[in-house]
Amino acid sequence: MSSSLVSSPGSSASAHDRRLREGQAFMVGGGLLLGTIGVFVEEAAQDPATTVWFRCVFGLAALLLWGAARGQLRQLVRLRGRTLGAVLVVGLLTVVNWGLFFAAIPRCSIAVSTVVFHVQPFWLMAMGAFWLRERVTRAQWSAAAIALGGLALATGIADELSAPGGAASGAFGPPGYALGVGMCLLGSVSYAAASLIAKLEAERAGSFVLSAGQCVVGAVLLLPWPLTHGLPAFGASWGWLAGLGVLHTGLAYVVLYAGLARLGTGRIAVLQFVYPGTAVLVDWAVYGRALSLSQMMGVGLIAVALWTLRRRA
């Protein structure tokens, strides 16, 4: 009896550590997978609304097959009350942040949109501290700030600003620029809120239900677009769109929501930088868009922030 009591705290700590390791592995794996989205989007060559709709439709199909194989479909049918509301809200917030981000890109460039959009980890940590009373350490704030600075360098914004006549020539002030920045800020708040609600409800609803609900909301909300504008010609683009739905929506979000359920908002905030860091590297590896010295430094800063978080965790 006494040996059992003595070993109990150690077993509890071991289970907690294992849960943290699993959560971090899920978040990193999901981020690495999402970092390849750009290849599928570029090869599909469709407008943003069509791409998002197909992402939801193919993602939902993959999730329903996976849920049927695991006997989880009844979880969707049993959704009621608070959990149903949370699933619908997460889906709506996710579709909104996707739409705002894609709408902002032509107004203020991919680089600026990405940097502004990824202030969302700071919103997430602030929301966690305010609503959940979670303690966000100084080290976690510092790691997030370092990762954000690295992301700014990795997107190439520093190179654009330092180019001859870059800032003075109005490259960062075309018509609609302020609106684009505003869209990104609203999108980042929407993304952070979706992540926080998903974290709170992941244990109750499950990652499968959250992911499938997100796809249902997106497929229904965006249905008028393909009905009005038509579908792309059948061919290679359908394969890329299917991959976007199956891999980057069906699989990636199940993995990410499983990670959210195991981690605090501070760790989640920093680990979400795996996605944009990976995207920069994939863009270079697949399309030969070479990284400048400042971009390589940015990727290095992101890696340092993640390494610091892992050591302190």
mmCIF file of C-alpha atoms in Angstrom:
data_model
loop_
_atom_site.group_PDB
_atom_site.id
_atom_site.type_symbol
_atom_site.label_atom_id
_atom_site.label_comp_id
_atom_site.label_asym_id
_atom_site.label_seq_id
_atom_site.Cartn_x
_atom_site.Cartn_y
_atom_site.Cartn_z
ATOM 1 C CA MET A 1 0.000 0.000 0.000
ATOM 2 C CA SER A 2 2.742 2.461 0.983
ATOM 3 C CA SER A 3 4.803 1.775 -2.166
ATOM 4 C CA SER A 4 1.698 2.411 -4.259
ATOM 5 C CA LEU A 5 1.155 5.744 -2.546
ATOM 6 C CA VAL A 6 4.778 6.725 -3.002
ATOM 7 C CA SER A 7 4.821 5.879 -6.713
ATOM 8 C CA SER A 8 1.554 7.649 -7.412
ATOM 9 C CA PRO A 9 2.959 11.200 -7.737
ATOM 10 C CA GLY A 10 5.710 9.963 -10.047
ATOM 11 C CA SER A 11 3.210 8.152 -12.240
ATOM 12 C CA SER A 12 1.051 11.263 -12.407
ATOM 13 C CA ALA A 13 4.027 13.422 -13.370
ATOM 14 C CA SER A 14 5.079 10.868 -15.986
ATOM 15 C CA ALA A 15 1.584 10.874 -17.516
ATOM 16 C CA HIS A 16 1.582 14.675 -17.541
ATOM 17 C CA ASP A 17 4.989 14.801 -19.252
ATOM 18 C CA ARG A 18 3.861 12.234 -21.805
ATOM 19 C CA ARG A 19 0.738 14.279 -22.510
ATOM 20 C CA LEU A 20 2.857 17.399 -23.077
ATOM 21 C CA ARG A 21 5.214 15.539 -25.411
ATOM 22 C CA GLU A 22 2.285 14.138 -27.379
ATOM 23 C CA GLY A 23 0.680 17.575 -27.626
ATOM 24 C CA GLN A 24 3.885 19.153 -28.889
ATOM 25 C CA ALA A 25 4.403 16.336 -31.393
ATOM 26 C CA PHE A 26 0.842 16.780 -32.709
ATOM 27 C CA MET A 27 1.261 20.548 -33.056
ATOM 28 C CA VAL A 28 4.624 20.237 -34.813
ATOM 29 C CA GLY A 29 3.331 17.492 -37.131
ATOM 30 C CA GLY A 30 0.232 19.522 -38.014
ATOM 31 C CA GLY A 31 2.343 22.631 -38.616
ATOM 32 C CA LEU A 32 4.761 20.771 -40.895
ATOM 33 C CA LEU A 33 1.846 19.391 -42.909
ATOM 34 C CA LEU A 34 0.118 22.766 -43.197
ATOM 35 C CA GLY A 35 3.384 24.300 -44.347
ATOM 36 C CA THR A 36 2.981 22.482 -47.675
ATOM 37 C CA ILE A 37 -0.413 24.070 -48.430
ATOM 38 C CA GLY A 38 1.138 26.626 -50.767
ATOM 39 C CA VAL A 39 2.230 23.954 -53.253
ATOM 40 C CA PHE A 40 -1.278 22.510 -53.500
ATOM 41 C CA VAL A 41 -2.884 25.947 -53.809
ATOM 42 C CA GLU A 42 -0.487 27.106 -56.520
ATOM 43 C CA GLU A 43 -0.765 23.896 -58.526
ATOM 44 C CA ALA A 44 -4.578 23.892 -58.284
ATOM 45 C CA ALA A 45 -4.592 27.468 -59.657
ATOM 46 C CA GLN A 46 -8.122 28.370 -58.553
ATOM 47 C CA ASP A 47 -9.590 31.512 -56.987
ATOM 48 C CA PRO A 48 -9.496 31.626 -53.154
ATOM 49 C CA ALA A 49 -13.238 31.056 -52.577
ATOM 50 C CA THR A 50 -13.300 27.998 -54.848
ATOM 51 C CA THR A 51 -10.160 26.628 -53.218
ATOM 52 C CA VAL A 52 -11.549 27.052 -49.693
ATOM 53 C CA TRP A 53 -14.867 25.446 -50.668
ATOM 54 C CA PHE A 54 -13.157 22.401 -52.187
ATOM 55 C CA ARG A 55 -10.908 22.218 -49.161
ATOM 56 C CA CYS A 56 -13.976 21.939 -46.938
ATOM 57 C CA VAL A 57 -15.829 19.463 -49.186
ATOM 58 C CA PHE A 58 -12.931 17.056 -49.727
ATOM 59 C CA GLY A 59 -11.867 17.475 -46.117
ATOM 60 C CA LEU A 60 -15.356 16.580 -44.908
ATOM 61 C CA ALA A 61 -15.474 13.506 -47.160
ATOM 62 C CA ALA A 62 -12.150 12.284 -45.783
ATOM 63 C CA LEU A 63 -13.205 12.949 -42.202
ATOM 64 C CA LEU A 64 -16.508 11.118 -42.610
ATOM 65 C CA LEU A 65 -14.717 8.053 -43.999
ATOM 66 C CA TRP A 66 -12.213 8.173 -41.160
ATOM 67 C CA GLY A 67 -14.975 8.660 -38.597
ATOM 68 C CA ALA A 68 -16.947 5.733 -40.041
ATOM 69 C CA ALA A 69 -13.885 3.469 -39.860
ATOM 70 C CA ARG A 70 -13.369 4.415 -36.198
ATOM 71 C CA GLY A 71 -17.055 4.277 -35.275
ATOM 72 C CA GLN A 72 -17.186 7.988 -34.426
ATOM 73 C CA LEU A 73 -19.961 9.191 -36.739
ATOM 74 C CA ARG A 74 -22.535 8.993 -33.969
ATOM 75 C CA GLN A 75 -20.571 11.722 -32.159
ATOM 76 C CA LEU A 76 -21.796 14.155 -34.824
ATOM 77 C CA VAL A 77 -25.400 13.052 -34.393
ATOM 78 C CA ARG A 78 -25.214 13.376 -30.611
ATOM 79 C CA LEU A 79 -24.022 16.990 -30.684
ATOM 80 C CA ARG A 80 -26.198 19.118 -28.435
ATOM 81 C CA GLY A 81 -26.211 22.353 -26.502
ATOM 82 C CA ARG A 82 -22.908 24.002 -25.641
ATOM 83 C CA THR A 83 -20.780 21.523 -27.586
ATOM 84 C CA LEU A 84 -22.818 21.965 -30.772
ATOM 85 C CA GLY A 85 -22.613 25.732 -30.390
ATOM 86 C CA ALA A 86 -18.853 25.583 -29.875
ATOM 87 C CA VAL A 87 -18.349 23.403 -32.963
ATOM 88 C CA LEU A 88 -20.391 25.790 -35.119
ATOM 89 C CA VAL A 89 -18.588 28.852 -33.751
ATOM 90 C CA VAL A 90 -15.155 27.303 -34.332
ATOM 91 C CA GLY A 91 -16.177 26.460 -37.889
ATOM 92 C CA LEU A 92 -17.490 29.968 -38.541
ATOM 93 C CA LEU A 93 -14.402 31.644 -37.066
ATOM 94 C CA THR A 94 -12.113 29.401 -39.118
ATOM 95 C CA VAL A 95 -13.892 30.164 -42.387
ATOM 96 C CA VAL A 96 -13.858 33.879 -41.542
ATOM 97 C CA ASN A 97 -10.119 33.938 -40.875
ATOM 98 C CA TRP A 98 -9.396 32.003 -44.084
ATOM 99 C CA GLY A 99 -11.535 34.448 -46.070
ATOM 100 C CA LEU A 100 -10.011 37.567 -44.514
ATOM 101 C CA PHE A 101 -6.473 36.306 -45.040
ATOM 102 C CA PHE A 102 -6.987 35.445 -48.718
ATOM 103 C CA ALA A 103 -8.792 38.753 -49.316
ATOM 104 C CA ALA A 104 -5.920 40.695 -47.706
ATOM 105 C CA ILE A 105 -3.131 39.179 -49.799
ATOM 106 C CA PRO A 106 -3.794 41.137 -53.030
ATOM 107 C CA ARG A 107 -4.125 44.358 -51.013
ATOM 108 C CA CYS A 108 -0.915 44.275 -48.992
ATOM 109 C CA SER A 109 1.223 41.385 -50.386
ATOM 110 C CA ILE A 110 1.823 37.877 -49.089
ATOM 111 C CA ALA A 111 4.737 38.981 -46.897
ATOM 112 C CA VAL A 112 2.915 41.757 -45.051
ATOM 113 C CA SER A 113 -0.302 39.716 -44.782
ATOM 114 C CA THR A 114 1.568 36.781 -43.259
ATOM 115 C CA VAL A 115 3.423 38.916 -40.720
ATOM 116 C CA VAL A 116 0.312 40.808 -39.612
ATOM 117 C CA PHE A 117 -1.852 37.672 -39.534
ATOM 118 C CA HIS A 118 0.626 35.845 -37.319
ATOM 119 C CA VAL A 119 0.319 38.267 -34.439
ATOM 120 C CA GLN A 120 -2.486 35.882 -33.467
ATOM 121 C CA PRO A 121 -0.329 33.952 -30.941
ATOM 122 C CA PHE A 122 -0.210 37.118 -28.850
ATOM 123 C CA TRP A 123 -4.015 37.359 -28.993
ATOM 124 C CA LEU A 124 -4.197 33.677 -28.011
ATOM 125 C CA MET A 125 -1.947 34.074 -24.986
ATOM 126 C CA ALA A 126 -3.804 37.231 -23.935
ATOM 127 C CA MET A 127 -7.173 35.463 -24.256
ATOM 128 C CA GLY A 128 -5.873 32.505 -22.261
ATOM 129 C CA ALA A 129 -4.547 34.776 -19.530
ATOM 130 C CA PHE A 130 -7.764 36.834 -19.374
ATOM 131 C CA TRP A 131 -10.489 34.178 -19.665
ATOM 132 C CA LEU A 132 -8.750 31.058 -18.400
ATOM 133 C CA ARG A 133 -6.483 32.772 -15.867
ATOM 134 C CA GLU A 134 -3.588 30.817 -17.364
ATOM 135 C CA ARG A 135 -0.152 31.968 -16.316
ATOM 136 C CA VAL A 136 1.924 33.002 -19.319
ATOM 137 C CA THR A 137 5.553 33.168 -18.299
ATOM 138 C CA ARG A 138 8.008 35.827 -19.356
ATOM 139 C CA ALA A 139 9.958 33.148 -21.208
ATOM 140 C CA GLN A 140 6.875 32.199 -23.251
ATOM 141 C CA TRP A 141 6.210 35.835 -24.166
ATOM 142 C CA SER A 142 9.863 36.225 -25.123
ATOM 143 C CA ALA A 143 9.825 33.049 -27.237
ATOM 144 C CA ALA A 144 6.697 34.226 -29.075
ATOM 145 C CA ALA A 145 8.275 37.643 -29.709
ATOM 146 C CA ILE A 146 11.465 36.044 -31.047
ATOM 147 C CA ALA A 147 9.436 33.747 -33.310
ATOM 148 C CA LEU A 148 7.387 36.691 -34.608
ATOM 149 C CA GLY A 149 10.568 38.632 -35.378
ATOM 150 C CA GLY A 150 11.938 35.582 -37.150
ATOM 151 C CA LEU A 151 8.747 35.264 -39.163
ATOM 152 C CA ALA A 152 9.007 38.901 -40.248
ATOM 153 C CA LEU A 153 12.518 38.261 -41.555
ATOM 154 C CA ALA A 154 11.583 34.904 -43.125
ATOM 155 C CA THR A 155 8.837 36.427 -45.268
ATOM 156 C CA GLY A 156 11.337 38.854 -46.837
ATOM 157 C CA ILE A 157 9.757 42.068 -45.610
ATOM 158 C CA ALA A 158 13.144 43.356 -44.411
ATOM 159 C CA ASP A 159 14.591 42.873 -47.895
ATOM 160 C CA GLU A 160 11.740 44.824 -49.464
ATOM 161 C CA LEU A 161 12.102 47.701 -47.017
ATOM 162 C CA SER A 162 15.879 47.869 -47.485
ATOM 163 C CA ALA A 163 15.688 47.805 -51.306
ATOM 164 C CA PRO A 164 16.535 51.125 -53.062
ATOM 165 C CA GLY A 165 13.422 53.295 -52.890
ATOM 166 C CA GLY A 166 11.451 50.422 -51.334
ATOM 167 C CA ALA A 167 9.615 52.232 -48.545
ATOM 168 C CA ALA A 168 9.754 55.661 -50.166
ATOM 169 C CA SER A 169 8.367 54.508 -53.489
ATOM 170 C CA GLY A 170 4.995 53.639 -51.952
ATOM 171 C CA ALA A 171 5.455 49.866 -52.265
ATOM 172 C CA PHE A 172 3.826 49.504 -48.863
ATOM 173 C CA GLY A 173 1.090 52.055 -49.368
ATOM 174 C CA PRO A 174 -1.037 51.172 -52.428
ATOM 175 C CA PRO A 175 -4.815 51.706 -52.461
ATOM 176 C CA GLY A 176 -6.509 49.300 -50.086
ATOM 177 C CA TYR A 177 -3.339 48.627 -48.088
ATOM 178 C CA ALA A 178 -4.794 49.811 -44.761
ATOM 179 C CA LEU A 179 -7.934 47.764 -45.412
ATOM 180 C CA GLY A 180 -5.775 44.696 -46.072
ATOM 181 C CA VAL A 181 -3.884 45.168 -42.818
ATOM 182 C CA GLY A 182 -7.176 45.579 -40.989
ATOM 183 C CA MET A 183 -8.468 42.348 -42.545
ATOM 184 C CA CYS A 184 -5.364 40.514 -41.359
ATOM 185 C CA LEU A 185 -5.731 41.857 -37.829
ATOM 186 C CA LEU A 186 -9.392 40.807 -37.707
ATOM 187 C CA GLY A 187 -8.454 37.439 -39.175
ATOM 188 C CA SER A 188 -5.742 36.947 -36.556
ATOM 189 C CA VAL A 189 -8.229 37.659 -33.758
ATOM 190 C CA SER A 190 -10.701 35.228 -35.348
ATOM 191 C CA TYR A 191 -8.005 32.548 -35.623
ATOM 192 C CA ALA A 192 -6.943 33.016 -32.005
ATOM 193 C CA ALA A 193 -10.544 32.825 -30.786
ATOM 194 C CA ALA A 194 -11.137 29.636 -32.789
ATOM 195 C CA SER A 195 -7.987 28.087 -31.311
ATOM 196 C CA LEU A 196 -9.020 29.015 -27.775
ATOM 197 C CA ILE A 197 -12.553 27.604 -28.130
ATOM 198 C CA ALA A 198 -11.173 24.459 -29.770
ATOM 199 C CA LYS A 199 -8.792 24.033 -26.841
ATOM 200 C CA LEU A 200 -11.639 24.380 -24.333
ATOM 201 C CA GLU A 201 -13.969 21.994 -26.168
ATOM 202 C CA ALA A 202 -11.448 19.506 -27.582
ATOM 203 C CA GLU A 203 -11.824 17.152 -24.618
ATOM 204 C CA ARG A 204 -15.637 17.275 -24.715
ATOM 205 C CA ALA A 205 -16.239 17.340 -28.488
ATOM 206 C CA GLY A 206 -13.137 15.536 -29.757
ATOM 207 C CA SER A 207 -10.805 16.502 -32.589
ATOM 208 C CA PHE A 208 -12.875 14.564 -35.162
ATOM 209 C CA VAL A 209 -16.089 16.474 -34.397
ATOM 210 C CA LEU A 210 -14.340 19.864 -34.352
ATOM 211 C CA SER A 211 -12.648 19.207 -37.692
ATOM 212 C CA ALA A 212 -15.772 17.817 -39.373
ATOM 213 C CA GLY A 213 -17.930 20.647 -38.031
ATOM 214 C CA GLN A 214 -15.493 23.182 -39.415
ATOM 215 C CA CYS A 215 -15.760 21.598 -42.866
ATOM 216 C CA VAL A 216 -19.574 21.455 -42.743
ATOM 217 C CA VAL A 217 -19.800 25.159 -41.910
ATOM 218 C CA GLY A 218 -17.374 26.096 -44.687
ATOM 219 C CA ALA A 219 -19.025 23.887 -47.304
ATOM 220 C CA VAL A 220 -22.490 25.305 -46.547
ATOM 221 C CA LEU A 221 -21.470 28.958 -46.261
ATOM 222 C CA LEU A 222 -19.433 28.967 -49.480
ATOM 223 C CA LEU A 223 -21.786 26.789 -51.552
ATOM 224 C CA PRO A 224 -23.297 29.797 -53.421
ATOM 225 C CA TRP A 225 -19.876 30.618 -54.888
ATOM 226 C CA PRO A 226 -19.337 27.462 -57.006
ATOM 227 C CA LEU A 227 -23.046 27.421 -57.863
ATOM 228 C CA THR A 228 -22.684 30.928 -59.269
ATOM 229 C CA HIS A 229 -19.219 30.730 -60.831
ATOM 230 C CA GLY A 230 -19.081 27.072 -61.789
ATOM 231 C CA LEU A 231 -16.565 24.318 -61.066
ATOM 232 C CA PRO A 232 -13.068 24.044 -62.532
ATOM 233 C CA ALA A 233 -12.516 21.777 -65.545
ATOM 234 C CA PHE A 234 -11.892 18.214 -64.431
ATOM 235 C CA GLY A 235 -8.193 17.396 -64.462
ATOM 236 C CA ALA A 236 -5.038 17.782 -62.402
ATOM 237 C CA SER A 237 -6.465 20.692 -60.430
ATOM 238 C CA TRP A 238 -9.048 18.363 -58.898
ATOM 239 C CA GLY A 239 -6.270 16.123 -57.617
ATOM 240 C CA TRP A 240 -4.507 19.057 -55.942
ATOM 241 C CA LEU A 241 -7.791 20.276 -54.459
ATOM 242 C CA ALA A 242 -8.537 16.776 -53.158
ATOM 243 C CA GLY A 243 -5.103 16.648 -51.542
ATOM 244 C CA LEU A 244 -5.747 20.043 -50.000
ATOM 245 C CA GLY A 245 -8.931 18.743 -48.412
ATOM 246 C CA VAL A 246 -7.766 15.286 -47.357
ATOM 247 C CA LEU A 247 -4.278 16.187 -46.098
ATOM 248 C CA HIS A 248 -4.453 19.825 -45.056
ATOM 249 C CA THR A 249 -7.962 19.842 -43.661
ATOM 250 C CA GLY A 250 -9.000 16.295 -42.780
ATOM 251 C CA LEU A 251 -5.694 15.054 -41.387
ATOM 252 C CA ALA A 252 -4.019 18.297 -40.322
ATOM 253 C CA TYR A 253 -6.860 19.640 -38.203
ATOM 254 C CA VAL A 254 -7.504 16.335 -36.448
ATOM 255 C CA VAL A 255 -3.831 16.345 -35.482
ATOM 256 C CA LEU A 256 -3.822 20.027 -34.476
ATOM 257 C CA TYR A 257 -6.984 19.803 -32.362
ATOM 258 C CA ALA A 258 -5.552 16.742 -30.608
ATOM 259 C CA GLY A 259 -2.508 18.863 -29.772
ATOM 260 C CA LEU A 260 -4.625 21.804 -28.569
ATOM 261 C CA ALA A 261 -6.336 19.556 -26.019
ATOM 262 C CA ARG A 262 -2.996 18.634 -24.432
ATOM 263 C CA LEU A 263 -1.229 22.007 -24.179
ATOM 264 C CA GLY A 264 -1.572 25.403 -22.554
ATOM 265 C CA THR A 265 -2.084 28.514 -24.666
ATOM 266 C CA GLY A 266 1.514 29.679 -24.158
ATOM 267 C CA ARG A 267 3.014 26.582 -25.773
ATOM 268 C CA ILE A 268 0.312 26.502 -28.460
ATOM 269 C CA ALA A 269 1.069 30.118 -29.383
ATOM 270 C CA VAL A 270 4.721 29.469 -30.132
ATOM 271 C CA LEU A 271 4.269 26.038 -31.739
ATOM 272 C CA GLN A 272 1.901 27.562 -34.292
ATOM 273 C CA PHE A 273 4.942 29.248 -35.855
ATOM 274 C CA VAL A 274 5.997 25.846 -37.245
ATOM 275 C CA TYR A 275 3.464 26.334 -40.055
ATOM 276 C CA PRO A 276 4.775 29.609 -41.549
ATOM 277 C CA GLY A 277 8.402 28.617 -40.986
ATOM 278 C CA THR A 278 7.824 25.402 -42.910
ATOM 279 C CA ALA A 279 6.012 27.268 -45.689
ATOM 280 C CA VAL A 280 9.073 29.445 -46.327
ATOM 281 C CA LEU A 281 11.334 26.396 -46.608
ATOM 282 C CA VAL A 282 8.893 24.503 -48.859
ATOM 283 C CA ASP A 283 8.604 27.482 -51.183
ATOM 284 C CA TRP A 284 12.388 27.438 -51.602
ATOM 285 C CA ALA A 285 12.693 23.645 -51.926
ATOM 286 C CA VAL A 286 9.872 23.162 -54.466
ATOM 287 C CA TYR A 287 9.930 26.353 -56.536
ATOM 288 C CA GLY A 288 13.560 27.388 -56.115
ATOM 289 C CA ARG A 289 12.687 30.724 -54.576
ATOM 290 C CA ALA A 290 15.997 31.083 -52.803
ATOM 291 C CA LEU A 291 16.060 32.400 -49.264
ATOM 292 C CA SER A 292 18.068 35.545 -48.699
ATOM 293 C CA LEU A 293 20.445 35.842 -45.765
ATOM 294 C CA SER A 294 17.834 37.720 -43.712
ATOM 295 C CA GLN A 295 15.210 35.052 -44.503
ATOM 296 C CA MET A 296 17.551 32.277 -43.360
ATOM 297 C CA MET A 297 18.174 34.256 -40.173
ATOM 298 C CA GLY A 298 14.419 34.477 -39.675
ATOM 299 C CA VAL A 299 13.936 30.723 -40.001
ATOM 300 C CA GLY A 300 16.809 30.303 -37.529
ATOM 301 C CA LEU A 301 15.102 32.592 -35.013
ATOM 302 C CA ILE A 302 11.900 30.560 -35.278
ATOM 303 C CA ALA A 303 13.902 27.384 -34.635
ATOM 304 C CA VAL A 304 15.586 28.990 -31.603
ATOM 305 C CA ALA A 305 12.222 30.026 -30.161
ATOM 306 C CA LEU A 306 10.842 26.502 -30.578
ATOM 307 C CA TRP A 307 13.976 24.945 -29.085
ATOM 308 C CA THR A 308 13.789 27.303 -26.098
ATOM 309 C CA LEU A 309 10.160 26.427 -25.512
ATOM 310 C CA ARG A 310 10.907 22.704 -25.690
ATOM 311 C CA ARG A 311 13.754 22.953 -23.164
ATOM 312 C CA ARG A 312 11.669 24.961 -20.673
ATOM 313 C CA ALA A 313 8.696 22.617 -21.174
#
